[in-house]
Coordinates of C-alpha atoms in Angstrom, one line a residue:
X1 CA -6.4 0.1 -38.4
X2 CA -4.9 2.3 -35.3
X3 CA -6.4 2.2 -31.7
X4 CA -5.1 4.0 -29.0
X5 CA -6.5 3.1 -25.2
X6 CA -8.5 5.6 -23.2
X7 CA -9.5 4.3 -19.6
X8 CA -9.7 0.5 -20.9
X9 CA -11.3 1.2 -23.9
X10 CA -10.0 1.4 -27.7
X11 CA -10.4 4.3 -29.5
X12 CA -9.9 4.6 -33.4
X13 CA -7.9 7.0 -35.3
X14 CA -6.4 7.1 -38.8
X15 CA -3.9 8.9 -40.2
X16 CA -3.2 10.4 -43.7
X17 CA -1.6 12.9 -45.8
X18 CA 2.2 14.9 -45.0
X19 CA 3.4 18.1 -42.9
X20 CA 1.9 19.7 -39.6
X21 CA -0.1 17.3 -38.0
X22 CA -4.2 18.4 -37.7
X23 CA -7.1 16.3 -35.9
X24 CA -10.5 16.4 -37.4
X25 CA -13.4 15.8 -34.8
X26 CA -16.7 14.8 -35.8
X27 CA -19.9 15.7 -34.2
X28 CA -22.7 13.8 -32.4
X29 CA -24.1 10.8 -33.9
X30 CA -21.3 11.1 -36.9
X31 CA -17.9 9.2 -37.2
X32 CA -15.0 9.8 -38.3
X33 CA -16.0 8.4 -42.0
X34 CA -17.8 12.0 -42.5
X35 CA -14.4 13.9 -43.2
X36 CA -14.3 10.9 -45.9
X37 CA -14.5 12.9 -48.7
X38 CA -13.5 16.2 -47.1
X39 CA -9.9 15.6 -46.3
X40 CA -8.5 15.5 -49.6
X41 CA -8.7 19.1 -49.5
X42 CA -6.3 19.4 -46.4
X43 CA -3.8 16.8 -47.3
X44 CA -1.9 18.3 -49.5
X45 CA -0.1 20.2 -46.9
X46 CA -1.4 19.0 -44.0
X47 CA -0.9 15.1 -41.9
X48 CA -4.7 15.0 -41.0
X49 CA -5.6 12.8 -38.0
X50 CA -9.2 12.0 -37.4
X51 CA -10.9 10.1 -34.3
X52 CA -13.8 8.2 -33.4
X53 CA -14.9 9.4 -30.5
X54 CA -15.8 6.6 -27.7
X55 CA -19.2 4.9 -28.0
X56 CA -19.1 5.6 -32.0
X57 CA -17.9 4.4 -35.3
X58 CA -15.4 1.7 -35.1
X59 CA -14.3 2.6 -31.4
X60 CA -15.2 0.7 -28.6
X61 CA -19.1 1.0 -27.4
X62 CA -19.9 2.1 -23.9
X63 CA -23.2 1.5 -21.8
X64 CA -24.0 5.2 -21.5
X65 CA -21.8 8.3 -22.7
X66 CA -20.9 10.5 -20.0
X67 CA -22.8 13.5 -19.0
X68 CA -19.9 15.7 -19.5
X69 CA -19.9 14.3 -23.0
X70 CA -18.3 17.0 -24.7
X71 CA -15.4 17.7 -21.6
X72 CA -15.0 14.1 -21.9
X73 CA -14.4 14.0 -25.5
X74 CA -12.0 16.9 -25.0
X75 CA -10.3 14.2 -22.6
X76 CA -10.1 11.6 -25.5
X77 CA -8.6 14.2 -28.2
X78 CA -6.0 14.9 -25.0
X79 CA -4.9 11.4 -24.8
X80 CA -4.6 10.7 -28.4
X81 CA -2.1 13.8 -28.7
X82 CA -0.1 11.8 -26.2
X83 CA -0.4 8.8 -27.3
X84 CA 1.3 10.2 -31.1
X85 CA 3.5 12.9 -29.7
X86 CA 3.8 14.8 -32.2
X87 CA 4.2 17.9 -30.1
X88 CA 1.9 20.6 -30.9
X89 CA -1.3 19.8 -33.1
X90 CA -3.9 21.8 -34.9
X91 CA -7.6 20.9 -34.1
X92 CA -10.8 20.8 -36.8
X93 CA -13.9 20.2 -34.9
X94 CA -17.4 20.3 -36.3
X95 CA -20.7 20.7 -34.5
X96 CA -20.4 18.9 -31.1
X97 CA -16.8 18.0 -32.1
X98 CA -16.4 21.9 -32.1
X99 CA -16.9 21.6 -28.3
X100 CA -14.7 19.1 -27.9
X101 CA -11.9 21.3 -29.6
X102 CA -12.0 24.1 -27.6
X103 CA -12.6 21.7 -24.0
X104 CA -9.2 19.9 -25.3
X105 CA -7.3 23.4 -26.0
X106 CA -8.8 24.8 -22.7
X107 CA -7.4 22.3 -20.5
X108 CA -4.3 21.4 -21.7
X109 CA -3.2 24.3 -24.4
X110 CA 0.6 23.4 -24.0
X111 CA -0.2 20.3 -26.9
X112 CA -2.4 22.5 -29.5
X113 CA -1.3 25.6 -31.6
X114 CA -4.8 26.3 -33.2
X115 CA -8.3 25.7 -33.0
X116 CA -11.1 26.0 -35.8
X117 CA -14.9 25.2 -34.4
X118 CA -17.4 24.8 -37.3
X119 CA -20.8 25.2 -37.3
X120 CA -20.7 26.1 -33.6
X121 CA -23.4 27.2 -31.6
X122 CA -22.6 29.1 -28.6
X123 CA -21.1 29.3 -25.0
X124 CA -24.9 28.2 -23.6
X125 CA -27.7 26.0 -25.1
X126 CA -31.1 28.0 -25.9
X127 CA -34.2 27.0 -23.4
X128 CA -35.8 24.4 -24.9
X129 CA -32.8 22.7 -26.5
X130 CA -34.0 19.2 -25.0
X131 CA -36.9 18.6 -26.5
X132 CA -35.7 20.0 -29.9
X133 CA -33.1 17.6 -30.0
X134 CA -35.8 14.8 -29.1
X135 CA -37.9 16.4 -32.0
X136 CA -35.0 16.1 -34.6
X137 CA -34.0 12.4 -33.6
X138 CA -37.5 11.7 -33.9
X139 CA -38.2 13.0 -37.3
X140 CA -34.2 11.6 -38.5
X141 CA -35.0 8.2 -37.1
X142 CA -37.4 8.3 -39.3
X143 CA -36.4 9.5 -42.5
X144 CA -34.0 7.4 -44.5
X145 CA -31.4 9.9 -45.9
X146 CA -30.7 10.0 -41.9
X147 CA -30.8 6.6 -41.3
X148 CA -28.6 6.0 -44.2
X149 CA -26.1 8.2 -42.6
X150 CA -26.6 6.9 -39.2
X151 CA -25.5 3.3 -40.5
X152 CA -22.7 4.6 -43.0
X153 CA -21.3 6.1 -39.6
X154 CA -21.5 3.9 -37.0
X155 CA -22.8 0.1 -38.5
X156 CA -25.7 -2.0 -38.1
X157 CA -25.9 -1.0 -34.4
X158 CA -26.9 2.8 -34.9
X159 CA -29.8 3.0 -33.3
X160 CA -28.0 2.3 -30.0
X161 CA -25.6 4.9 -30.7
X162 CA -28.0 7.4 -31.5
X163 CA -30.3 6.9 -28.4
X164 CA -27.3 7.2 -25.8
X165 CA -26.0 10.6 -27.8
X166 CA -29.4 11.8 -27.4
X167 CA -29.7 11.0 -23.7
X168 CA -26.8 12.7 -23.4
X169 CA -27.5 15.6 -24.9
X170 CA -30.9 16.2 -23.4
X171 CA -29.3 15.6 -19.7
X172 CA -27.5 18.8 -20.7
X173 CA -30.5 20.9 -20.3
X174 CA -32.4 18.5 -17.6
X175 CA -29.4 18.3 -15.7
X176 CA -28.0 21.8 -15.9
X177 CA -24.3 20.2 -17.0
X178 CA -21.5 22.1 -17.8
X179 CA -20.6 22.2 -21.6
X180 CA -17.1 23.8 -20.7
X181 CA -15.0 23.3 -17.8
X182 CA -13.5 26.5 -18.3
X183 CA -14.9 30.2 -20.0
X184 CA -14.5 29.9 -23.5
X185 CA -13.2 33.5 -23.4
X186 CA -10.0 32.3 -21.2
X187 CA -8.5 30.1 -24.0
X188 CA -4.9 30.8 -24.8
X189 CA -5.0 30.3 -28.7
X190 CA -6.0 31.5 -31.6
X191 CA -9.4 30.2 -32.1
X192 CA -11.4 30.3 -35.8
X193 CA -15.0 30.3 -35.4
X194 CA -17.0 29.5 -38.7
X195 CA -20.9 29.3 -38.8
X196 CA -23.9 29.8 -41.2
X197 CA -26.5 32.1 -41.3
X198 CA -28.2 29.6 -42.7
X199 CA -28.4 26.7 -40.0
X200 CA -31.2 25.6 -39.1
X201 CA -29.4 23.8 -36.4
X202 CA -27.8 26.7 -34.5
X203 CA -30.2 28.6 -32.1
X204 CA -28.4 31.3 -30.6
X205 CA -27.4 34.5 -31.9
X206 CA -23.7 33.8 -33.2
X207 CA -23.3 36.8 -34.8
X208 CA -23.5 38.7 -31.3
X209 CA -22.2 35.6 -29.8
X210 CA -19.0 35.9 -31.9
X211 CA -18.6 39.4 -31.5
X212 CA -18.9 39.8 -28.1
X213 CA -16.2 36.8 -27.8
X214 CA -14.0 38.2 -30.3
X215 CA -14.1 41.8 -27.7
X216 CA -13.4 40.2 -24.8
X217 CA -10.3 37.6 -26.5
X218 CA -8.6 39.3 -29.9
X219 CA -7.2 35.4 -30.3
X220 CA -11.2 34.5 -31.1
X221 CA -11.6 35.6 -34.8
X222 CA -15.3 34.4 -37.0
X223 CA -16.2 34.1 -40.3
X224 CA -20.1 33.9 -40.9
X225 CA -21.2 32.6 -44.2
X226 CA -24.3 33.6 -45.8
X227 CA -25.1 30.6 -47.2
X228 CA -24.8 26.9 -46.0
X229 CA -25.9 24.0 -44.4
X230 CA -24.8 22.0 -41.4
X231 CA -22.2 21.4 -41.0
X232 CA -20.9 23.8 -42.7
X233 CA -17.2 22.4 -43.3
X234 CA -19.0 19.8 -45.6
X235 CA -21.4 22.2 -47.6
X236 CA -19.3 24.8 -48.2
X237 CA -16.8 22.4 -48.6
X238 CA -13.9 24.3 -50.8
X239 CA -14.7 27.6 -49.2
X240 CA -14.3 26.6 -45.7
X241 CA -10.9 24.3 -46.5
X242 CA -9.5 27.2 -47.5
X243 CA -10.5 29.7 -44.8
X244 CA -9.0 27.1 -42.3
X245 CA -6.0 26.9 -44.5
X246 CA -4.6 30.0 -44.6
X247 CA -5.6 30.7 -41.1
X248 CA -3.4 27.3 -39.9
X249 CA -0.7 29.0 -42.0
X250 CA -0.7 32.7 -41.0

């Protein structure tokens, strides 16, 4: 197993597969064991990378995450590109890891080359976006398909895990944070945004959303999917692998 050291604190990664080097980023309340079964699609041309994020999976726990969770994590995929130099990566981020992504490739784009965010849901979060997410941890808490995947992700200790990400992401709203430290719009790579119109987890209007983004940066492109659940990466599994595929190669 390979750690790497973020502000006194081991982080997890694993590597796997040949060629140009790709990190895949889980979302909230997930591990890296989600792009378990999804990575033998990549590695045939691809060295895939993926993390657990700080506070979850087999990477160090924390007492609370921060509130800039998402600028944070962007922080963490920095320092692991560091820590490997292997000059410049590409970057798979799903769901909250999809934030991540673009935080990591708008601070520091000098150590990415491209950026896909899955299952994304916009430069703001909808009113109300709180006490959904207190809703839906509710309701998965107590269903055992989620619970099963809770524990598969992070261990025995996943309720913990779960409560501080859901903290987290309700101070978002309470608190006003910021989810990006820069305008999304301003990013200097090429940047693949894939969603469903089918979600039931995105709120916004990413069709507009992606549009609008695509006018005001040419390097934004979007691929919206009729069908799909969330995240998309894993239920359109073969599709989306190869969408993100050729657009890593071209």
């Amino acid at each position: 197993m390979s750690y790497f050291n973020y502000y006194g604190k081991n982080i997890f990664y694993t590597e796997t597969g040949n060629g140009e080097p790709c990190i895949f980023l889980h979302g909230n309340t997930a591990s890296s064991k989600m792009f378990k079964y999804l990575l033998p699609l990549y590695t045939d041309d691809l060295k895939a990378i993926s993390i657990d994020f700080l506070g979850n999976g087999k990477s160090d726990r924390i007492i609370k995450f921060p509130d800039e969770l998402w600028i944070d994590q962007g922080h963490q995929i920095i320092e692991l590109c560091r820590t490997l130099n292997y000059g410049k990566v590409n970057l798979i981020g799903t769901s909250g890891g999809a934030y991540a992504a673009i935080n990591a490739a708008l601070e520091t784009p000098e150590l990415f080359k491209k950026v896909v965010a899955d299952s994304f849901d916009g430069n703001s979060l909808p009113k109300g976006f709180a006490d959904g997410i207190i809703r839906e941890r509710q309701f998965a808490k107590s269903n055992e398909q989620a619970r099963g995947f809770y524990e598969w992700c992070q261990g025995e200790d996943w309720e913990y895990v779960v409560d501080l990400d859901t903290e987290a992401l309700v101070n978002y709203e309470r608190k006003q944070i910021r989810i990006f430290h820069a305008p999304i719009e301003t990013i200097q790579l090429p940047l693949l945004i894939t969603i469903s119109k089918q979600d039931e987890m995105l709120s916004n209007n990413m069709e507009e959303e992606c549009k609008h983004l695509h006018e005001l940066n040419p390097q934004i492109s979007y691929r919206i999917f009729d069908e799909g659940t969330h995240p998309l990466i894993a239920s359109r599994a073969d599709e989306v692998a190869g969408l993100i595929k050729t657009f890593l190669r071209s």
